[in-house]
Short mmCIF file of C-alpha atoms in Angstrom, two decimals:
data_model
loop_
_atom_site.label_atom_id
_atom_site.label_comp_id
_atom_site.label_asym_id
_atom_site.label_seq_id
_atom_site.Cartn_x
_atom_site.Cartn_y
_atom_site.Cartn_z
CA MET A 11 219.88 138.27 116.31
CA ARG A 12 219.79 141.08 118.85
CA LYS A 13 219.02 138.54 121.60
CA TYR A 14 222.20 136.60 120.79
CA GLN A 15 224.25 139.80 120.72
CA VAL A 16 223.02 140.71 124.20
CA LEU A 17 223.72 137.17 125.42
CA PHE A 18 227.24 137.30 123.94
CA LEU A 19 227.98 140.65 125.62
CA LEU A 20 226.63 139.35 128.92
CA MET A 21 228.80 136.22 128.78
CA ALA A 22 231.82 138.31 127.80
CA PHE A 23 231.32 140.29 131.00
CA VAL A 24 230.37 137.45 133.35
CA TRP A 25 232.82 134.78 132.18
CA PRO A 26 236.00 136.58 133.33
CA LEU A 27 234.38 137.15 136.74
CA LEU A 28 233.58 133.45 137.04
CA LEU A 29 237.12 132.50 136.07
CA SER A 30 238.52 134.99 138.60
CA ALA A 31 236.30 133.61 141.38
CA GLN A 32 237.36 130.04 140.54
CA ALA A 33 241.01 131.06 140.55
CA ASN A 34 240.58 132.75 143.95
CA ASP A 35 238.90 129.64 145.37
CA ALA A 36 241.66 127.42 144.01
CA TRP A 37 244.34 129.66 145.52
CA ARG A 38 242.54 129.74 148.87
CA ASN A 39 242.08 125.96 148.91
CA LYS A 40 245.74 125.46 148.06
CA ASN A 41 246.80 127.53 151.07
CA TRP A 42 244.02 126.48 153.47
CA ASN A 43 244.73 123.21 155.24
CA PRO A 44 244.37 123.64 159.04
CA LYS A 45 245.11 119.93 159.63
CA LYS A 46 248.61 120.61 158.28
CA GLY A 47 248.86 124.00 159.97
CA LYS A 48 248.25 125.98 156.79
CA TYR A 49 245.99 129.03 157.03
CA PHE A 50 245.11 131.74 154.53
CA PHE A 51 243.17 134.93 155.27
CA ASN A 52 241.72 136.92 152.38
CA GLN A 53 240.15 139.91 154.13
CA VAL A 54 241.10 142.39 156.82
CA LEU A 55 238.63 144.26 159.02
CA THR A 56 239.84 147.66 160.20
CA TRP A 57 238.38 149.72 163.02
CA LYS A 58 239.62 153.03 164.42
CA TYR A 59 239.50 153.63 168.15
CA GLN A 60 239.93 156.74 170.25
CA ASP A 61 239.64 157.12 174.02
CA GLU A 62 240.06 160.68 175.27
CA MET A 63 239.94 159.44 178.87
CA ALA A 64 242.87 157.02 178.45
CA GLU A 65 246.22 157.67 180.10
CA ASP A 66 248.06 156.54 176.95
CA SER A 67 248.52 159.45 174.53
CA LEU A 68 248.28 157.10 171.53
CA LEU A 69 244.77 156.07 172.55
CA GLN A 70 243.83 159.68 173.14
CA GLU A 71 244.85 160.53 169.58
CA GLY A 72 243.40 157.36 168.04
CA ILE A 73 244.72 154.03 166.74
CA GLU A 74 243.79 151.36 164.20
CA ILE A 75 242.72 147.81 165.08
CA ARG A 76 243.16 145.38 162.19
CA ILE A 77 241.78 141.82 162.34
CA TYR A 78 242.13 139.28 159.53
CA VAL A 79 239.45 136.80 158.50
CA ASP A 80 238.94 133.91 156.10
CA GLU A 81 235.48 134.83 154.87
CA LYS A 82 234.67 131.28 153.72
CA SER A 83 235.10 129.66 157.14
CA GLY A 84 234.71 132.73 159.38
CA THR A 85 238.09 132.03 161.00
CA PHE A 86 239.70 135.10 162.56
CA LEU A 87 243.39 135.95 162.87
CA PHE A 88 244.63 138.34 165.55
CA THR A 89 248.15 139.74 165.16
CA PRO A 90 250.02 142.64 166.81
CA GLU A 91 247.97 144.84 164.45
CA ALA A 92 244.98 143.87 166.61
CA TYR A 93 246.32 143.77 170.15
CA VAL A 94 248.72 146.68 169.45
CA PHE A 95 250.33 147.42 172.84
CA SER A 96 250.26 144.04 174.57
CA GLY A 97 251.59 140.50 174.27
CA PRO A 98 255.09 141.12 172.85
CA MET A 99 255.82 137.38 172.71
CA VAL A 100 252.48 136.48 171.08
CA ASP A 101 252.95 136.09 167.33
CA PHE A 102 249.28 135.55 166.52
CA VAL A 103 245.98 134.08 167.71
CA ILE A 104 243.67 132.05 165.45
CA ALA A 105 239.99 131.73 166.41
CA ASP A 106 237.58 129.47 164.55
CA GLN A 107 233.78 129.24 164.48
CA LYS A 108 233.81 126.22 166.80
CA GLY A 109 235.19 128.23 169.71
CA ASN A 110 238.83 127.10 169.49
CA TYR A 111 241.63 129.62 169.98
CA ILE A 112 245.25 128.90 169.02
CA ALA A 113 247.84 131.24 170.51
CA ALA A 114 251.34 131.06 169.01
CA TYR A 115 254.45 132.44 170.74
CA THR A 116 258.12 133.03 170.10
CA VAL A 117 259.91 132.64 173.44
CA GLU A 118 263.51 132.38 174.65
CA HIS A 119 266.17 131.45 172.09
CA GLY A 120 263.62 131.84 169.26
CA LYS A 121 261.65 128.76 170.29
CA LYS A 122 258.20 128.68 168.67
CA ILE A 123 255.30 127.11 170.58
CA TYR A 124 251.52 127.23 170.61
CA GLU A 125 248.66 126.32 172.90
CA VAL A 126 244.94 125.77 172.37
CA PHE A 127 242.23 127.48 174.43
CA THR A 128 238.50 127.23 174.75
CA VAL A 129 236.44 130.00 176.33
CA GLU A 130 233.82 129.15 178.93
CA GLY A 131 230.32 129.88 177.71
CA LEU A 132 231.27 130.34 174.06
CA GLN A 133 230.17 126.86 172.96
CA THR A 134 226.70 127.40 174.41
CA LEU A 135 226.31 130.59 172.41
CA LEU A 136 227.67 128.95 169.24
CA ASN A 137 225.08 126.19 169.56
CA SER A 138 222.30 128.79 169.36
CA PRO A 139 223.44 131.00 166.46
CA ASP A 140 219.97 132.43 165.73
CA SER A 141 219.07 133.40 169.28
CA ILE A 142 218.53 137.05 170.19
CA PRO A 143 220.24 137.99 173.48
CA GLU A 144 217.85 139.14 176.18
CA ASN A 145 220.01 142.21 176.71
CA PHE A 146 219.43 143.22 173.10
CA THR A 147 215.66 143.17 173.37
CA GLN A 148 215.69 144.90 176.76
CA PHE A 149 218.28 147.65 176.43
CA PHE A 150 218.82 148.37 172.71
CA VAL A 151 216.49 151.08 171.45
CA PRO A 152 216.45 151.55 167.65
CA THR A 153 216.73 155.11 166.36
CA HIS A 154 215.84 154.05 162.79
CA GLN A 155 218.93 155.91 161.57
CA LYS A 156 221.27 154.27 159.06
CA THR A 157 224.96 155.01 158.57
CA VAL A 158 227.28 153.76 155.83
CA PHE A 159 230.66 152.40 156.97
CA GLY A 160 233.69 151.38 154.93
CA LYS A 161 235.63 152.70 151.97
CA ASN A 162 234.66 151.75 148.44
CA ASN A 163 238.29 151.66 147.30
CA TYR A 164 239.05 149.13 144.54
CA GLY A 165 235.55 147.69 144.89
CA TRP A 166 235.81 147.11 148.64
CA PRO A 167 232.38 146.52 150.19
CA ILE A 168 230.59 149.11 152.26
CA ILE A 169 228.30 148.16 155.14
CA THR A 170 225.13 149.93 156.21
CA GLY A 171 224.68 149.99 159.97
CA GLU A 172 221.49 150.28 162.02
CA GLU A 173 221.81 152.70 164.93
CA TYR A 174 220.75 151.85 168.50
CA HIS A 175 220.92 153.59 171.84
CA ILE A 176 221.85 151.35 174.76
CA VAL A 177 219.61 152.57 177.54
CA PHE A 178 219.68 151.01 181.02
CA PRO A 179 217.08 151.75 183.72
CA ASP A 180 217.82 154.77 185.95
CA MET A 181 220.74 155.77 183.71
CA ASP A 182 221.62 159.45 184.13
CA GLU A 183 224.51 159.80 181.70
CA MET A 184 224.23 159.93 177.92
CA PRO A 185 223.37 156.56 176.34
CA THR A 186 225.97 154.58 174.43
CA VAL A 187 225.28 154.79 170.69
CA VAL A 188 226.14 151.80 168.49
CA ASN A 189 225.75 150.73 164.90
CA ILE A 190 225.48 147.05 163.93
CA ALA A 191 224.89 145.08 160.71
CA PRO A 192 224.37 141.40 159.77
CA MET A 193 227.29 139.36 158.46
CA PRO A 194 227.55 135.83 156.95
CA TYR A 195 229.59 134.43 159.86
CA SER A 196 229.55 134.67 163.65
CA PHE A 197 231.56 137.37 165.41
CA LEU A 198 231.50 135.52 168.74
CA PRO A 199 235.20 134.55 168.43
CA LEU A 200 235.94 138.30 168.43
CA TYR A 201 233.38 139.25 171.08
CA MET A 202 234.67 136.56 173.47
CA TYR A 203 238.36 137.24 172.84
CA LYS A 204 238.69 139.32 176.02
CA ASN A 205 238.07 136.16 178.07
CA LEU A 206 241.31 134.55 176.88
CA ALA A 207 243.89 134.15 179.64
CA ILE A 208 246.77 135.54 177.57
CA GLU A 209 248.73 138.79 177.63
CA ALA A 210 247.76 139.85 174.11
CA GLN A 211 244.55 141.80 174.69
CA LEU A 212 242.69 144.11 172.32
CA PRO A 213 242.77 147.82 173.21
CA PHE A 214 238.97 147.92 172.77
CA HIS A 215 236.93 145.32 174.65
CA PHE A 216 234.45 144.22 171.89
CA ASP A 217 232.42 142.77 174.77
CA TYR A 218 229.16 142.21 172.88
CA ALA A 219 228.75 138.43 173.01
CA GLU A 220 225.66 138.70 175.21
CA MET A 221 224.51 142.04 173.85
CA ILE A 222 223.88 141.67 170.09
CA PRO A 223 223.07 138.70 167.81
CA SER A 224 226.18 136.67 167.06
CA HIS A 225 226.10 137.17 163.27
CA TYR A 226 226.17 140.94 163.62
CA ILE A 227 229.28 143.09 163.36
CA LEU A 228 229.81 145.99 165.75
CA LEU A 229 230.44 148.92 163.42
CA SER A 230 230.63 151.70 165.95
CA GLU A 231 230.34 152.56 169.60
CA TYR A 232 230.20 156.11 170.98
CA THR A 233 230.10 157.17 174.62
CA GLU A 234 230.72 160.49 176.30
CA TYR A 235 231.53 161.15 179.94
CA TYR A 236 231.94 164.71 181.24
CA GLY A 237 232.79 165.94 177.77
CA ALA A 238 235.43 163.27 177.05
CA LYS A 239 234.45 160.83 174.31
CA THR A 240 235.32 157.23 173.64
CA GLN A 241 234.56 156.03 170.15
CA LEU A 242 235.10 153.04 167.91
CA TRP A 243 234.16 153.12 164.25
CA PHE A 244 234.55 150.69 161.39
CA ASP A 245 236.89 151.96 158.69
CA SER A 246 237.12 149.29 155.98
CA LEU A 247 236.74 145.69 154.86
CA SER A 248 239.49 145.16 152.32
CA ASP A 249 241.04 142.30 150.37
CA THR A 250 244.39 140.93 151.44
CA GLU A 251 246.59 137.82 151.41
CA TYR A 252 247.91 136.74 154.80
CA TYR A 253 249.49 133.32 155.34
CA ILE A 254 250.10 131.42 158.58
CA ASP A 255 252.18 128.24 158.87
CA LEU A 256 251.48 126.71 162.27
CA SER A 257 253.71 123.73 161.47
CA ALA A 258 256.68 125.92 162.40
CA TYR A 259 255.41 125.87 166.02
CA LYS A 260 255.38 123.01 168.55
CA LYS A 261 252.30 122.39 170.65
CA MET A 262 252.74 122.90 174.38
CA ASN A 263 252.20 119.84 176.57
#
């Protein structure tokens, strides 16, 4: 009898979770149809960035960089919350795991247009998702220290990062210190974003495509030069609901 009581209590706990997960999947699938221009993003990644050497006082004090993602497909969404100071006419940029970037604009007289980009070299890296960059094996020295990133608000996940020093030969200054952690999708669309020929650029470079394995997230970077520090650190991975309707935009010829 006790066995059945335990089983009943277990099902009473698990069943609502299963129903919730199914409902979330159904809602996502209803709003996810890229062929018709429908996109839905259920998570937002938030980093904080501070550059004491920057001329801009906002960067000196520190800003947030927020990037949306559909965790099921690994598709990223960049909005003004990501590129912050630049690209006033760029409404958003969508980047998928195949190396395609869609940049959408609102231009004169409220006209809405978009164009599609590919980044040179990205497809080669995407075709070798399990490869370890040579730079990683040569210049990343593990410290065997672990740091927890993220906020466990409302059940949000936390991520444990592995710390490395980036040490180049004959380097006199302090090494750059980074934390990284594995993720279920590739971060190459983010790491290669800086190569896009558009005005909307991220305030932090995220230039790690050829530095760390593609399925690893950059959680932090710390450098110091003559007492002035530049630092990026991951703040949270939280749930959200963000919708994009690309059908409202016309593709550029």
